[in-house]
Amino acid sequence: EHHRRTSMSKRRELENHIDSLADIGELLGAMKNLALVESRRINTFIDAQRAAADIVEHTLADFIADYSGHIAPAAPHGEVVCLIGSERGFCGDLNQRLIAAAESIREDAQIVLVGSRLADAWTRDFAASIPGAGFADEVQNVLANLVAQLTPLLKGARPFGPPALSLLYLGEGGTKHHSLLPAPEPRRDGPRRSHALQLNLSPQAFHAGLIDQFLETALGGALYDALLHENQLRLEHMEQAGHRIDEQLEELGRRSNRARQEEITEEIEIILLSSLGSREP
């Protein structure tokens, strides 16, 4: 009787474990569907961001072609590096890989961290840290916060020029390290225009405003790009977790069936023993 109760208890434990895993599997499925929808939304934002970046870059190319003699960029002094990690978890080793890639950054560089999970894993000194975006709708707020943190760092100390600025994050194809400042001189395609851009500001003021627009669109594009890659890693992670749950459910199902068969066998043995005992004189 004790053995039979032990077998029944074992089977109930297996069934409870199966129910728990099945619930987790359903939750993963719902999370995966949400991540798929979010990836589509991020791609939509990326398309709009790229269109804005193209406008700024073409304008910058036209301006440099017409007014390059009016601007004299100062040599950079120092370096600011912005690392874009994750705000949410369940995206594999994204932050660890980013930290490993950051080992080549100069020790005297000023580091700005984007993403709470990245900040939690970071062990070196940093100049500033802000929460990252968990969803596409949050990117613009993160961008505004990032610009506010970078502005005082990029002013530079007189008589020196402003520091160089670069971005480090993980995107499609691996680690991306983009240099933003000094701003690259975009090439202008096509024949030269017959007349120069008509400006209502001085070339120096116009150039400064254009560089601000260039930085904002570049930073926004990087935030969306990094978020898309993070979301894709999350999808892969959930896919792998779902496969592991399916494998465990299959194994637990086999064990539960064996336990049930053992219970039935024990029940039959008890009935046979009881029947034999009742026939004895």
CSV table of C-alpha atoms in Angstrom, one decimal:
chain,number,residue,atom,x,y,z
A,1,GLU,CA,0.0,0.0,0.0
A,2,HIS,CA,2.8,2.4,0.9
A,3,HIS,CA,4.6,1.6,-2.4
A,4,ARG,CA,1.3,2.3,-4.3
A,5,ARG,CA,0.9,5.7,-2.6
A,6,THR,CA,4.5,6.6,-3.4
A,7,SER,CA,3.9,5.8,-7.1
A,8,MET,CA,0.7,7.9,-7.1
A,9,SER,CA,2.5,10.8,-5.5
A,10,LYS,CA,5.4,10.5,-8.0
A,11,ARG,CA,2.9,10.6,-10.9
A,12,ARG,CA,1.1,13.6,-9.4
A,13,GLU,CA,4.4,15.5,-9.1
A,14,LEU,CA,5.2,14.7,-12.8
A,15,GLU,CA,1.7,15.9,-13.8
A,16,ASN,CA,2.1,19.1,-11.8
A,17,HIS,CA,5.5,19.6,-13.4
A,18,ILE,CA,4.0,19.1,-16.9
A,19,ASP,CA,1.3,21.6,-16.2
A,20,SER,CA,3.8,24.2,-15.0
A,21,LEU,CA,6.0,23.7,-18.1
A,22,ALA,CA,3.0,23.9,-20.3
A,23,ASP,CA,2.0,27.2,-18.7
A,24,ILE,CA,5.5,28.5,-19.2
A,25,GLY,CA,5.4,27.3,-22.8
A,26,GLU,CA,2.2,29.3,-23.4
A,27,LEU,CA,3.7,32.4,-21.9
A,28,LEU,CA,6.8,32.1,-24.1
A,29,GLY,CA,4.5,31.7,-27.1
A,30,ALA,CA,2.7,34.9,-26.2
A,31,MET,CA,6.0,36.7,-25.6
A,32,LYS,CA,7.4,35.5,-28.9
A,33,ASN,CA,4.3,36.8,-30.8
A,34,LEU,CA,4.7,40.2,-29.1
A,35,ALA,CA,8.4,40.2,-30.0
A,36,LEU,CA,7.6,39.5,-33.7
A,37,VAL,CA,5.1,42.4,-33.7
A,38,GLU,CA,7.6,44.6,-32.1
A,39,SER,CA,10.3,43.8,-34.7
A,40,ARG,CA,7.9,44.8,-37.4
A,41,ARG,CA,7.2,48.1,-35.6
A,42,ILE,CA,10.9,48.8,-35.1
A,43,ASN,CA,11.6,48.2,-38.8
A,44,THR,CA,8.9,50.8,-39.6
A,45,PHE,CA,10.6,53.3,-37.3
A,46,ILE,CA,14.0,52.5,-38.9
A,47,ASP,CA,12.7,53.2,-42.4
A,48,ALA,CA,11.5,56.7,-41.3
A,49,GLN,CA,14.7,57.3,-39.4
A,50,ARG,CA,16.8,56.4,-42.5
A,51,ALA,CA,14.8,58.7,-44.6
A,52,ALA,CA,15.4,61.6,-42.2
A,53,ALA,CA,19.1,60.7,-42.1
A,54,ASP,CA,19.4,60.7,-45.9
A,55,ILE,CA,17.9,64.3,-46.0
A,56,VAL,CA,20.4,65.5,-43.4
A,57,GLU,CA,23.4,63.9,-45.1
A,58,HIS,CA,22.5,65.2,-48.5
A,59,THR,CA,22.0,68.7,-47.1
A,60,LEU,CA,25.4,68.4,-45.3
A,61,ALA,CA,27.0,67.3,-48.6
A,62,ASP,CA,25.6,70.2,-50.5
A,63,PHE,CA,26.6,72.6,-47.7
A,64,ILE,CA,30.2,71.3,-47.6
A,65,ALA,CA,30.4,71.5,-51.4
A,66,ASP,CA,29.4,75.2,-51.4
A,67,TYR,CA,30.8,76.5,-48.1
A,68,SER,CA,33.7,74.3,-47.1
A,69,GLY,CA,35.9,77.5,-47.0
A,70,HIS,CA,33.8,79.0,-44.3
A,71,ILE,CA,34.3,76.2,-41.7
A,72,ALA,CA,37.5,75.2,-40.0
A,73,PRO,CA,36.8,72.1,-37.8
A,74,ALA,CA,39.0,72.0,-34.7
A,75,ALA,CA,41.1,68.9,-34.1
A,76,PRO,CA,39.4,66.6,-31.5
A,77,HIS,CA,40.7,66.5,-28.0
A,78,GLY,CA,39.8,63.4,-26.0
A,79,GLU,CA,37.1,60.8,-26.8
A,80,VAL,CA,33.5,60.1,-25.8
A,81,VAL,CA,32.2,56.6,-26.5
A,82,CYS,CA,28.5,55.7,-26.2
A,83,LEU,CA,27.7,52.1,-25.6
A,84,ILE,CA,24.1,50.9,-26.4
A,85,GLY,CA,23.2,47.8,-24.4
A,86,SER,CA,19.9,46.4,-23.3
A,87,GLU,CA,17.2,47.6,-20.9
A,88,ARG,CA,15.4,44.3,-20.7
A,89,GLY,CA,16.7,40.8,-20.2
A,90,PHE,CA,16.1,37.5,-22.0
A,91,CYS,CA,18.4,38.5,-24.9
A,92,GLY,CA,21.3,36.1,-24.3
A,93,ASP,CA,24.8,37.4,-23.8
A,94,LEU,CA,24.3,40.7,-25.6
A,95,ASN,CA,25.7,42.9,-22.9
A,96,GLN,CA,28.6,40.6,-22.1
A,97,ARG,CA,29.6,40.6,-25.8
A,98,LEU,CA,29.4,44.4,-25.9
A,99,ILE,CA,31.5,44.7,-22.8
A,100,ALA,CA,34.1,42.4,-24.3
A,101,ALA,CA,34.1,44.5,-27.5
A,102,ALA,CA,34.7,47.7,-25.3
A,103,GLU,CA,37.9,46.4,-23.9
A,104,SER,CA,39.8,48.0,-26.8
A,105,ILE,CA,38.5,51.5,-25.8
A,106,ARG,CA,41.1,53.8,-24.5
A,107,GLU,CA,41.3,54.0,-20.7
A,108,ASP,CA,40.9,57.8,-20.7
A,109,ALA,CA,37.8,57.8,-22.9
A,110,GLN,CA,34.6,59.1,-21.3
A,111,ILE,CA,32.0,56.3,-21.4
A,112,VAL,CA,28.2,56.8,-21.7
A,113,LEU,CA,26.1,53.7,-21.1
A,114,VAL,CA,22.6,53.2,-22.5
A,115,GLY,CA,20.6,50.4,-20.9
A,116,SER,CA,20.2,49.4,-17.3
A,117,ARG,CA,21.2,45.8,-17.9
A,118,LEU,CA,24.5,47.0,-19.5
A,119,ALA,CA,25.1,49.4,-16.6
A,120,ASP,CA,24.6,46.6,-14.1
A,121,ALA,CA,27.2,44.4,-15.8
A,122,TRP,CA,29.7,47.2,-16.4
A,123,THR,CA,32.7,47.2,-14.1
A,124,ARG,CA,34.8,50.2,-15.4
A,125,ASP,CA,34.3,53.9,-14.7
A,126,PHE,CA,31.8,55.8,-16.8
A,127,ALA,CA,30.8,59.4,-17.2
A,128,ALA,CA,27.0,58.8,-17.5
A,129,SER,CA,24.4,56.1,-17.6
A,130,ILE,CA,20.8,56.3,-18.7
A,131,PRO,CA,18.0,53.7,-19.1
A,132,GLY,CA,17.6,52.3,-22.6
A,133,ALA,CA,14.5,51.6,-24.7
A,134,GLY,CA,12.6,48.5,-24.2
A,135,PHE,CA,10.2,49.2,-27.0
A,136,ALA,CA,10.2,51.3,-30.2
A,137,ASP,CA,7.9,53.9,-28.7
A,138,GLU,CA,10.5,54.7,-26.0
A,139,VAL,CA,13.4,55.4,-28.4
A,140,GLN,CA,12.6,59.2,-28.8
A,141,ASN,CA,12.6,59.7,-25.0
A,142,VAL,CA,15.9,57.8,-24.7
A,143,LEU,CA,17.3,59.9,-27.6
A,144,ALA,CA,16.4,63.2,-25.8
A,145,ASN,CA,17.9,61.9,-22.6
A,146,LEU,CA,21.1,60.8,-24.4
A,147,VAL,CA,21.5,64.1,-26.2
A,148,ALA,CA,21.2,65.9,-22.8
A,149,GLN,CA,23.9,63.7,-21.3
A,150,LEU,CA,26.2,64.0,-24.3
A,151,THR,CA,25.9,67.8,-24.7
A,152,PRO,CA,28.1,68.9,-21.8
A,153,LEU,CA,30.6,66.1,-22.5
A,154,LEU,CA,31.0,67.3,-26.1
A,155,LYS,CA,31.6,71.0,-25.4
A,156,GLY,CA,35.3,70.4,-24.7
A,157,ALA,CA,37.6,72.4,-22.6
A,158,ARG,CA,39.2,75.6,-23.9
A,159,PRO,CA,41.6,76.1,-25.6
A,160,PHE,CA,41.2,72.5,-26.8
A,161,GLY,CA,38.6,71.4,-29.4
A,162,PRO,CA,35.7,69.1,-28.6
A,163,PRO,CA,36.3,65.4,-28.1
A,164,ALA,CA,35.6,62.8,-30.7
A,165,LEU,CA,32.4,60.8,-30.4
A,166,SER,CA,31.8,57.2,-31.4
A,167,LEU,CA,29.0,54.6,-30.9
A,168,LEU,CA,29.5,51.0,-30.0
A,169,TYR,CA,26.6,48.5,-30.1
A,170,LEU,CA,25.6,45.2,-31.5
A,171,GLY,CA,23.6,45.1,-34.7
A,172,GLU,CA,23.0,42.9,-37.6
A,173,GLY,CA,26.3,41.4,-38.6
A,174,GLY,CA,28.0,41.8,-35.3
A,175,THR,CA,29.6,44.7,-33.4
A,176,LYS,CA,29.3,48.1,-34.8
A,177,HIS,CA,31.7,50.9,-33.9
A,178,HIS,CA,30.7,54.2,-35.7
A,179,SER,CA,32.6,57.4,-35.5
A,180,LEU,CA,30.3,60.4,-35.5
A,181,LEU,CA,32.5,63.3,-34.5
A,182,PRO,CA,34.4,64.8,-36.2
A,183,ALA,CA,31.6,64.5,-38.6
A,184,PRO,CA,32.4,62.7,-41.8
A,185,GLU,CA,32.3,64.6,-45.0
A,186,PRO,CA,29.6,62.9,-47.1
A,187,ARG,CA,30.2,62.6,-50.8
A,188,ARG,CA,27.9,64.4,-53.1
A,189,ASP,CA,26.7,62.4,-56.0
A,190,GLY,CA,25.7,63.8,-59.3
A,191,PRO,CA,26.8,67.0,-61.1
A,192,ARG,CA,27.5,70.2,-59.2
A,193,ARG,CA,24.5,72.5,-58.9
A,194,SER,CA,24.5,75.7,-60.8
A,195,HIS,CA,24.0,77.9,-57.7
A,196,ALA,CA,25.0,77.6,-54.0
A,197,LEU,CA,22.6,77.0,-51.2
A,198,GLN,CA,20.8,80.2,-50.1
A,199,LEU,CA,21.3,80.6,-46.3
A,200,ASN,CA,19.5,82.8,-43.9
A,201,LEU,CA,22.2,82.2,-41.2
A,202,SER,CA,25.9,82.5,-41.3
A,203,PRO,CA,27.7,79.5,-42.7
A,204,GLN,CA,29.2,78.8,-39.3
A,205,ALA,CA,25.8,78.9,-37.5
A,206,PHE,CA,24.1,76.8,-40.2
A,207,HIS,CA,26.9,74.2,-40.0
A,208,ALA,CA,26.6,73.9,-36.2
A,209,GLY,CA,22.9,73.4,-36.5
A,210,LEU,CA,23.3,70.9,-39.3
A,211,ILE,CA,25.9,68.9,-37.2
A,212,ASP,CA,23.3,68.8,-34.4
A,213,GLN,CA,20.8,67.4,-36.8
A,214,PHE,CA,23.3,64.9,-38.1
A,215,LEU,CA,24.1,63.7,-34.6
A,216,GLU,CA,20.5,63.4,-33.6
A,217,THR,CA,19.5,61.3,-36.6
A,218,ALA,CA,22.6,59.1,-36.3
A,219,LEU,CA,22.0,58.5,-32.6
A,220,GLY,CA,18.4,57.7,-33.2
A,221,GLY,CA,19.2,55.3,-36.0
A,222,ALA,CA,21.7,53.5,-33.8
A,223,LEU,CA,19.2,53.2,-31.0
A,224,TYR,CA,16.6,51.7,-33.3
A,225,ASP,CA,19.2,49.4,-34.9
A,226,ALA,CA,20.5,48.2,-31.5
A,227,LEU,CA,16.9,47.6,-30.3
A,228,LEU,CA,16.0,45.6,-33.4
A,229,HIS,CA,19.0,43.4,-32.9
A,230,GLU,CA,18.2,43.0,-29.2
A,231,ASN,CA,14.7,42.0,-30.1
A,232,GLN,CA,15.9,39.5,-32.7
A,233,LEU,CA,18.2,37.9,-30.1
A,234,ARG,CA,15.2,37.8,-27.7
A,235,LEU,CA,13.2,35.9,-30.4
A,236,GLU,CA,16.1,33.4,-30.9
A,237,HIS,CA,16.4,33.0,-27.1
A,238,MET,CA,12.7,32.3,-26.7
A,239,GLU,CA,12.7,29.9,-29.7
A,240,GLN,CA,15.5,27.9,-28.0
A,241,ALA,CA,13.7,28.0,-24.7
A,242,GLY,CA,10.5,26.8,-26.4
A,243,HIS,CA,12.3,23.9,-28.0
A,244,ARG,CA,13.8,22.9,-24.6
A,245,ILE,CA,10.4,23.0,-22.9
A,246,ASP,CA,8.9,20.8,-25.7
A,247,GLU,CA,11.7,18.3,-25.2
A,248,GLN,CA,11.2,18.3,-21.4
A,249,LEU,CA,7.4,18.0,-21.8
A,250,GLU,CA,8.0,15.0,-24.1
A,251,GLU,CA,10.3,13.3,-21.6
A,252,LEU,CA,8.0,14.1,-18.7
A,253,GLY,CA,5.1,12.7,-20.6
A,254,ARG,CA,7.0,9.4,-21.1
A,255,ARG,CA,7.8,9.3,-17.4
A,256,SER,CA,4.2,10.0,-16.5
A,257,ASN,CA,3.0,7.2,-18.8
A,258,ARG,CA,5.5,4.8,-17.2
A,259,ALA,CA,4.4,5.8,-13.7
A,260,ARG,CA,0.7,5.3,-14.7
A,261,GLN,CA,1.5,1.9,-16.1
A,262,GLU,CA,3.3,1.0,-12.9
A,263,GLU,CA,0.2,2.1,-10.9
A,264,ILE,CA,-2.0,-0.1,-13.1
A,265,THR,CA,0.3,-3.1,-12.7
A,266,GLU,CA,0.4,-2.6,-9.0
A,267,GLU,CA,-3.4,-2.4,-8.9
A,268,ILE,CA,-3.7,-5.6,-10.8
A,269,GLU,CA,-1.2,-7.3,-8.5
A,270,ILE,CA,-3.2,-6.2,-5.5
A,271,ILE,CA,-6.4,-7.5,-6.9
A,272,LEU,CA,-4.9,-10.8,-7.8
A,273,LEU,CA,-3.3,-11.2,-4.3
A,274,SER,CA,-6.7,-10.3,-2.7
A,275,SER,CA,-8.4,-12.8,-4.9
A,276,LEU,CA,-5.9,-15.6,-4.0
A,277,GLY,CA,-6.2,-14.7,-0.3
A,278,SER,CA,-10.0,-15.0,-0.3
A,279,ARG,CA,-9.8,-18.5,-1.8
A,280,GLU,CA,-7.6,-20.0,0.9
A,281,PRO,CA,-9.5,-22.3,3.4
